[in-house]
Short mmCIF file of C-alpha atoms in Angstrom, two decimals:
data_model
loop_
_atom_site.label_atom_id
_atom_site.label_comp_id
_atom_site.label_asym_id
_atom_site.label_seq_id
_atom_site.Cartn_x
_atom_site.Cartn_y
_atom_site.Cartn_z
CA MET A 112 142.48 108.35 104.72
CA LYS A 113 145.64 110.37 105.61
CA HIS A 114 143.79 111.56 108.72
CA LEU A 115 143.13 107.98 109.72
CA ILE A 116 146.76 106.91 109.11
CA ARG A 117 148.06 109.78 111.27
CA LYS A 118 145.63 108.91 114.02
CA LEU A 119 146.53 105.25 113.90
CA ALA A 120 150.25 105.98 113.95
CA ALA A 121 149.83 108.06 117.08
CA THR A 122 147.67 105.57 118.90
CA THR A 123 149.93 102.67 118.00
CA VAL A 124 152.97 104.44 119.43
CA MET A 125 151.11 105.25 122.65
CA GLY A 126 149.63 101.76 122.88
CA VAL A 127 152.95 99.99 122.43
CA ALA A 128 154.70 102.27 124.86
CA GLY A 129 151.95 101.75 127.44
CA ALA A 130 152.00 97.98 127.06
CA ALA A 131 155.78 97.77 127.29
CA PHE A 132 155.88 100.03 130.38
CA ALA A 133 153.20 98.06 132.12
CA THR A 134 154.35 94.55 131.37
CA GLY A 135 157.83 94.65 130.02
CA VAL A 136 156.69 92.38 127.16
CA TRP A 137 154.35 92.46 124.19
CA ALA A 138 150.80 92.41 125.52
CA ALA A 139 149.26 90.11 122.89
CA ASP A 140 149.99 88.04 119.83
CA PHE A 141 147.08 89.62 117.89
CA VAL A 142 146.09 93.26 118.39
CA ALA A 143 143.10 94.83 116.69
CA LYS A 144 142.17 98.47 116.79
CA ILE A 145 138.43 98.81 116.46
CA GLY A 146 136.94 102.16 115.51
CA HIS A 147 133.30 103.30 115.73
CA LEU A 148 131.16 106.45 115.90
CA GLU A 149 129.21 106.27 119.16
CA SER A 150 130.21 107.77 122.47
CA ALA A 151 131.77 105.78 125.31
CA GLN A 152 128.42 105.90 127.20
CA GLN A 153 126.30 104.34 124.39
CA SER A 154 125.46 100.65 124.01
CA ARG A 155 127.84 99.93 121.08
CA HIS A 156 130.90 101.03 122.98
CA VAL A 157 129.86 99.56 126.33
CA PHE A 158 129.56 96.12 124.79
CA LEU A 159 132.57 96.38 122.52
CA ASP A 160 134.48 97.04 125.70
CA LYS A 161 132.87 93.98 127.32
CA VAL A 162 133.67 91.84 124.26
CA ALA A 163 137.28 93.04 124.37
CA LYS A 164 137.71 91.98 127.98
CA LEU A 165 136.07 88.60 127.45
CA VAL A 166 138.01 87.79 124.32
CA ASN A 167 141.28 88.70 126.01
CA GLU A 168 140.45 86.46 129.00
CA ARG A 169 139.22 83.58 126.82
CA THR A 170 142.33 83.57 124.62
CA ASP A 171 144.64 83.82 127.61
CA GLY A 172 145.74 87.28 126.56
CA ALA A 173 146.58 86.24 122.95
CA VAL A 174 144.01 88.61 121.44
CA GLU A 175 143.70 92.27 122.39
CA PHE A 176 141.02 94.65 121.15
CA GLN A 177 141.71 98.42 121.47
CA ILE A 178 138.40 100.27 121.17
CA PHE A 179 138.30 103.83 119.75
CA PRO A 180 134.82 105.47 120.07
CA GLN A 181 133.22 108.66 118.86
CA GLY A 182 134.97 108.90 115.48
CA GLN A 183 138.45 109.18 117.03
CA LEU A 184 139.84 107.39 113.96
CA GLY A 185 137.78 109.27 111.47
CA GLN A 186 134.30 109.21 109.88
CA GLN A 187 132.70 105.86 109.02
CA ARG A 188 133.77 105.95 105.42
CA GLU A 189 137.43 106.47 106.42
CA MET A 190 137.23 103.63 108.93
CA THR A 191 135.52 101.26 106.50
CA GLU A 192 138.16 101.98 103.81
CA GLY A 193 140.86 101.64 106.47
CA VAL A 194 139.68 98.15 107.32
CA GLN A 195 139.56 97.26 103.61
CA LEU A 196 143.09 98.50 103.08
CA GLY A 197 144.51 97.02 106.27
CA VAL A 198 145.45 100.25 108.02
CA LEU A 199 142.70 99.49 110.62
CA GLU A 200 141.85 95.98 111.87
CA ALA A 201 138.11 96.40 112.49
CA THR A 202 135.10 98.68 112.71
CA VAL A 203 131.56 98.26 113.99
CA ALA A 204 129.45 100.31 111.59
CA PRO A 205 125.75 101.17 111.17
CA ALA A 206 124.35 99.26 108.21
CA ALA A 207 122.75 102.48 107.00
CA PHE A 208 126.25 104.01 106.53
CA LEU A 209 127.53 101.14 104.37
CA GLY A 210 125.06 101.16 101.42
CA GLY A 211 127.50 103.06 99.14
CA PHE A 212 130.20 100.55 99.97
CA ASN A 213 127.97 97.46 99.66
CA PRO A 214 124.50 97.98 98.09
CA ALA A 215 123.36 94.58 99.39
CA VAL A 216 123.43 95.80 103.01
CA SER A 217 120.80 98.47 102.16
CA ILE A 218 118.25 95.68 102.76
CA MET A 219 118.38 96.85 106.36
CA ASP A 220 116.74 100.15 105.29
CA ILE A 221 113.52 98.32 104.28
CA PRO A 222 110.80 99.22 106.86
CA TYR A 223 109.53 96.51 109.25
CA LEU A 224 112.30 94.16 108.21
CA LEU A 225 112.67 92.60 111.65
CA PRO A 226 109.84 91.57 113.98
CA ASP A 227 109.28 93.24 117.31
CA ASN A 228 109.99 90.08 119.35
CA ASP A 229 113.72 90.17 120.22
CA GLU A 230 114.20 86.42 120.09
CA THR A 231 112.43 86.09 116.72
CA ALA A 232 114.48 89.01 115.37
CA GLN A 233 117.66 87.28 116.52
CA GLU A 234 116.64 84.03 114.66
CA ILE A 235 116.61 86.09 111.45
CA ARG A 236 119.71 88.13 112.30
CA GLY A 237 121.67 85.15 113.39
CA GLY A 238 120.45 82.64 110.81
CA ALA A 239 120.78 82.09 107.12
CA PHE A 240 119.85 85.70 106.32
CA GLY A 241 122.52 87.23 108.57
CA GLU A 242 125.08 84.74 107.23
CA ALA A 243 124.21 85.61 103.60
CA LEU A 244 124.30 89.38 104.34
CA CYS A 245 127.77 88.95 105.87
CA GLU A 246 128.96 86.95 102.91
CA SER A 247 128.08 89.88 100.62
CA PHE A 248 130.97 91.80 102.16
CA ASN A 249 133.57 89.25 101.02
CA SER A 250 133.69 90.66 97.48
CA ARG A 251 134.15 94.15 98.96
CA GLY A 252 137.46 93.28 100.61
CA VAL A 253 136.29 93.06 104.23
CA THR A 254 135.24 90.19 106.50
CA CYS A 255 131.85 90.48 108.26
CA ILE A 256 131.53 88.27 111.35
CA GLY A 257 127.99 89.22 112.39
CA LEU A 258 125.30 91.77 113.01
CA TRP A 259 124.51 93.65 116.26
CA PRO A 260 121.13 95.19 117.07
CA ASN A 261 121.16 98.93 117.89
CA GLY A 262 117.52 99.89 118.35
CA LYS A 263 114.68 100.95 115.99
CA LYS A 264 113.41 104.15 114.43
CA ASN A 265 110.18 106.01 115.23
CA PHE A 266 108.25 108.79 113.54
CA THR A 267 107.89 112.39 114.77
CA SER A 268 106.15 115.34 113.15
CA SER A 269 104.87 118.89 113.78
CA LYS A 270 101.53 117.62 112.33
CA PRO A 271 99.19 114.91 113.64
CA LEU A 272 100.15 111.29 113.08
CA ALA A 273 96.97 109.69 114.45
CA SER A 274 96.53 107.27 111.56
CA LEU A 275 98.17 105.98 108.41
CA GLU A 276 96.16 108.50 106.38
CA ASP A 277 97.70 111.42 108.33
CA PHE A 278 101.05 110.84 106.70
CA ALA A 279 99.74 111.93 103.29
CA GLY A 280 101.04 115.30 102.23
CA GLN A 281 103.65 115.58 104.99
CA LYS A 282 107.39 116.09 104.38
CA PHE A 283 109.89 113.90 106.18
CA ARG A 284 113.64 114.12 106.38
CA VAL A 285 115.49 110.95 105.51
CA MET A 286 119.06 109.82 104.94
CA ASP A 287 120.00 109.79 101.24
CA SER A 288 118.42 106.39 100.41
CA ASN A 289 115.93 105.59 97.69
CA ILE A 290 114.50 102.89 99.91
CA LEU A 291 113.68 105.39 102.62
CA ILE A 292 112.25 107.81 100.04
CA GLU A 293 109.97 105.14 98.66
CA GLN A 294 108.99 104.16 102.18
CA PHE A 295 107.37 107.60 102.65
CA ASN A 296 106.08 107.72 99.05
CA SER A 297 104.08 104.62 99.79
CA LEU A 298 102.26 106.52 102.55
CA GLY A 299 101.50 109.49 100.34
CA ALA A 300 104.16 111.54 102.15
CA SER A 301 107.29 113.00 100.54
CA ALA A 302 110.85 112.53 101.66
CA ILE A 303 113.71 114.98 101.54
CA ALA A 304 117.31 113.85 101.98
CA LEU A 305 119.04 116.29 104.32
CA PRO A 306 122.35 116.07 106.30
CA PHE A 307 121.82 115.08 109.89
CA GLY A 308 123.41 118.28 111.20
CA GLU A 309 120.74 120.39 109.41
CA LEU A 310 117.75 118.43 110.77
CA TYR A 311 116.96 120.40 113.91
CA THR A 312 116.83 123.68 112.04
CA ALA A 313 114.89 122.10 109.18
CA LEU A 314 112.23 120.91 111.72
CA GLN A 315 112.26 124.22 113.49
CA THR A 316 111.72 126.27 110.29
CA GLY A 317 109.26 123.92 108.67
CA VAL A 318 111.53 122.88 105.76
CA VAL A 319 110.30 119.43 106.77
CA ASP A 320 107.38 118.43 108.93
CA GLY A 321 108.93 115.31 110.50
CA GLU A 322 111.72 112.78 110.74
CA GLU A 323 112.54 109.23 111.83
CA ASN A 324 115.12 108.27 114.39
CA PRO A 325 115.66 106.08 117.46
CA LEU A 326 114.20 107.52 120.69
CA ASP A 327 117.65 108.09 122.29
CA THR A 328 118.70 110.04 119.18
CA ILE A 329 115.45 112.10 119.28
CA GLN A 330 116.21 112.84 122.94
CA ARG A 331 119.90 113.51 122.56
CA MET A 332 119.42 115.88 119.61
CA LYS A 333 116.40 117.57 121.20
CA PHE A 334 114.25 116.99 118.10
CA TYR A 335 111.20 116.75 120.47
CA GLU A 336 111.64 120.48 121.16
CA VAL A 337 110.53 121.26 117.59
CA GLN A 338 107.98 118.49 117.09
CA LYS A 339 104.43 118.05 118.45
CA HIS A 340 103.76 114.37 117.76
CA LEU A 341 105.69 111.15 118.29
CA VAL A 342 104.54 107.69 117.15
CA LEU A 343 106.26 104.67 118.69
CA SER A 344 106.31 102.75 115.47
CA ASP A 345 109.59 100.77 115.70
CA HIS A 346 109.51 100.64 111.88
CA GLY A 347 113.17 100.78 111.03
CA ALA A 348 115.79 98.37 112.27
CA MET A 349 119.11 100.00 113.24
CA GLU A 350 121.68 97.22 112.79
CA ASP A 351 125.41 97.35 113.24
CA VAL A 352 127.80 95.34 111.05
CA ILE A 353 130.99 93.92 112.54
CA LEU A 354 133.83 94.15 109.97
CA PHE A 355 137.40 92.91 110.16
CA ASN A 356 140.35 93.26 107.79
CA PRO A 357 140.48 89.91 105.96
CA ALA A 358 144.26 89.45 106.30
CA TRP A 359 144.14 90.14 110.06
CA TRP A 360 141.16 87.85 110.50
CA ALA A 361 142.85 85.07 108.47
CA SER A 362 145.98 85.38 110.62
CA LEU A 363 144.06 84.23 113.72
CA PRO A 364 143.97 80.55 114.70
CA ALA A 365 140.55 79.03 114.10
CA GLU A 366 139.91 78.69 117.81
CA HIS A 367 140.44 82.46 118.33
CA GLN A 368 138.06 83.24 115.41
CA LYS A 369 135.44 81.06 117.06
CA THR A 370 135.96 82.68 120.40
CA ILE A 371 135.54 86.14 118.90
CA VAL A 372 132.35 85.26 116.95
CA ASP A 373 130.87 83.44 119.90
CA THR A 374 131.57 86.33 122.23
CA PHE A 375 130.02 88.90 119.97
CA ASN A 376 126.88 86.73 119.76
CA GLU A 377 126.82 85.90 123.44
CA VAL A 378 126.41 89.50 124.63
CA ILE A 379 123.48 90.34 122.24
CA PRO A 380 120.72 89.80 124.88
CA GLU A 381 122.56 92.16 127.30
CA LEU A 382 123.17 94.63 124.44
CA ILE A 383 119.45 94.67 123.68
CA ALA A 384 118.59 95.18 127.38
CA HIS A 385 121.12 98.00 127.68
CA LYS A 386 119.74 99.75 124.60
CA ALA A 387 116.22 99.30 125.86
CA GLU A 388 117.13 100.93 129.14
CA ALA A 389 118.62 103.90 127.23
CA VAL A 390 115.46 104.15 125.12
CA ALA A 391 113.25 104.06 128.21
CA THR A 392 115.25 106.85 129.86
CA ALA A 393 115.07 108.90 126.66
CA LEU A 394 111.30 108.39 126.48
CA GLU A 395 110.78 109.67 130.01
CA GLU A 396 112.63 112.92 129.10
CA ILE A 397 110.62 113.25 125.89
CA LYS A 398 107.32 112.72 127.80
CA ALA A 399 108.26 115.51 130.21
CA SER A 400 108.37 117.96 127.29
CA GLY A 401 104.58 117.58 126.71
CA ILE A 402 104.86 116.20 123.16
CA GLU A 403 101.95 113.96 122.16
CA ILE A 404 103.08 110.32 122.23
CA ARG A 405 101.17 107.43 120.69
CA GLU A 406 102.14 103.75 120.55
CA MET A 407 101.18 101.79 117.39
CA SER A 408 99.18 98.63 117.97
CA ALA A 409 100.28 95.33 116.40
CA ASP A 410 97.41 95.59 113.87
CA GLU A 411 98.47 99.12 112.93
CA LYS A 412 102.11 98.04 112.48
CA SER A 413 100.89 95.25 110.20
CA ALA A 414 98.87 97.75 108.10
CA PHE A 415 101.95 100.00 107.81
CA ARG A 416 104.15 97.05 106.88
CA ASP A 417 101.66 96.10 104.12
CA LYS A 418 102.08 99.56 102.66
CA MET A 419 105.75 100.20 103.24
CA TYR A 420 107.54 96.86 102.85
CA PRO A 421 106.67 96.28 99.18
CA ALA A 422 107.78 99.80 98.17
CA GLY A 423 111.06 99.45 100.14
CA ARG A 424 111.62 95.99 98.69
CA ALA A 425 111.19 97.14 95.13
CA ALA A 426 113.56 100.09 95.61
CA TYR A 427 116.12 97.77 97.20
CA VAL A 428 116.00 95.19 94.41
CA GLU A 429 116.36 97.96 91.84
CA ARG A 430 119.48 99.15 93.61
CA ALA A 431 121.08 95.81 94.55
CA GLY A 432 120.10 93.80 91.45
CA GLU A 433 120.43 89.99 91.35
CA GLU A 434 122.48 89.95 94.53
CA GLY A 435 119.64 91.82 96.28
CA GLU A 436 116.99 89.48 94.81
CA ASN A 437 118.85 86.51 96.18
CA LEU A 438 119.23 88.06 99.60
CA ILE A 439 115.54 89.07 99.70
CA ALA A 440 114.57 85.47 98.90
CA ILE A 441 116.67 84.15 101.82
CA TYR A 442 115.28 86.83 104.16
CA GLU A 443 111.63 86.24 103.24
CA LYS A 444 111.95 82.48 103.77
CA GLU A 445 113.59 83.10 107.19
CA TYR A 446 111.03 85.76 108.12
CA GLU A 447 108.14 83.45 107.26
CA ALA A 448 109.52 80.58 109.21
CA ALA A 449 110.44 82.70 112.26
CA THR A 450 107.10 84.52 112.47
CA ALA A 451 105.01 81.36 111.85
CA GLN A 452 106.06 79.77 115.16
#
C-alpha cells in the first residue's frame, strides 16, 4: 500500500502540473485515476482509453479518467485495497484475482458459466445476475458498476486431449482456487496450484502436463513451445470487474454516473471484437508452431459442462455459503431463460 501511495502522489503532481500548464485551469470537476494490469496494447486498456475519451466528451469535460496500465500503480491486491481505502478512485480487475477479497465473485471460476454466443452471454452478464454480483461488492467497501468480458480459457497439454477420457490421470496447473481444482477432479485429472511465473518451466520439465489460459496468453507466454496439444474449449470465462471508490462515486451527479455506466456498457461489442481479433492473431502464431489443435464441438462442450459445472458449483457454494447459493440461484434462472430462446 505504501508503494501505491508513493506512485499516486507522483502521478498526481505530474497530472496537476500538466493540466495547469496546458489549460491554465483545473481540467475537470471529477478526476479518477484507474489502475489495471494489462499492457497498453491489450483490449482492456484500449477500451478504457476509449471510455475515458467518451465520458470526458459526454460530461463536457467535467469527468476525467486517467488510465494507468501494466501494474504502474501496483499489483491487483494493492489497487483493490487502494480503491477500498480511497487512495485510488477505480480499478478494472480480473474476477479471478478478487476471490480472496470477495468470495462471491469466485462464481466466475465455474467452468462453462457463460454460453458461447456473445449476445446471450451479455444478457446474463448485463442482467439480474451481473447486477447481483456487483451488489456483492457493496459490503466489501467498493462500488461495482459492471462486468467486462475479457476472453475465455482453453486447454493445452503435452499429452493427447482427443476426448473427455484423455484428461484422466493428467496433471494441470491452476490458479489457487478450489473451484478450478474440482473442475479437473471431475474429469479424473489432478490440479496443482502454481504461481503463473513458474508455469513455463513446470510445463517444460513435466511438473505438470498441461494448463488452461486464453489463447493470447498462451501465445504471449510461449506455452505452446512446451506443449503438444491444444483444445479450443472456451470453458472458462475471463471477466473483468469495474470497481470504484464508493465516496468518489457518490460524489458524482446522477447524470454523470449514468453516463459512465452507459459508456462502459456501450463499448462491450467493440471490446469483444477487439479481443477476438487478438485471439485470432494469437491462434495463427500458435498454428505455425506445429502444435496439434482441435476445436470442441457443441455436443462435446455440453458433455464437458455436464461433468465440470456441478463440481465447480459445489466447490463455489462451499466457499461462498448462503451468499453464493443466492447468487447461483439467480444465475441459473438467468442462464435457463437466456439459453432457452
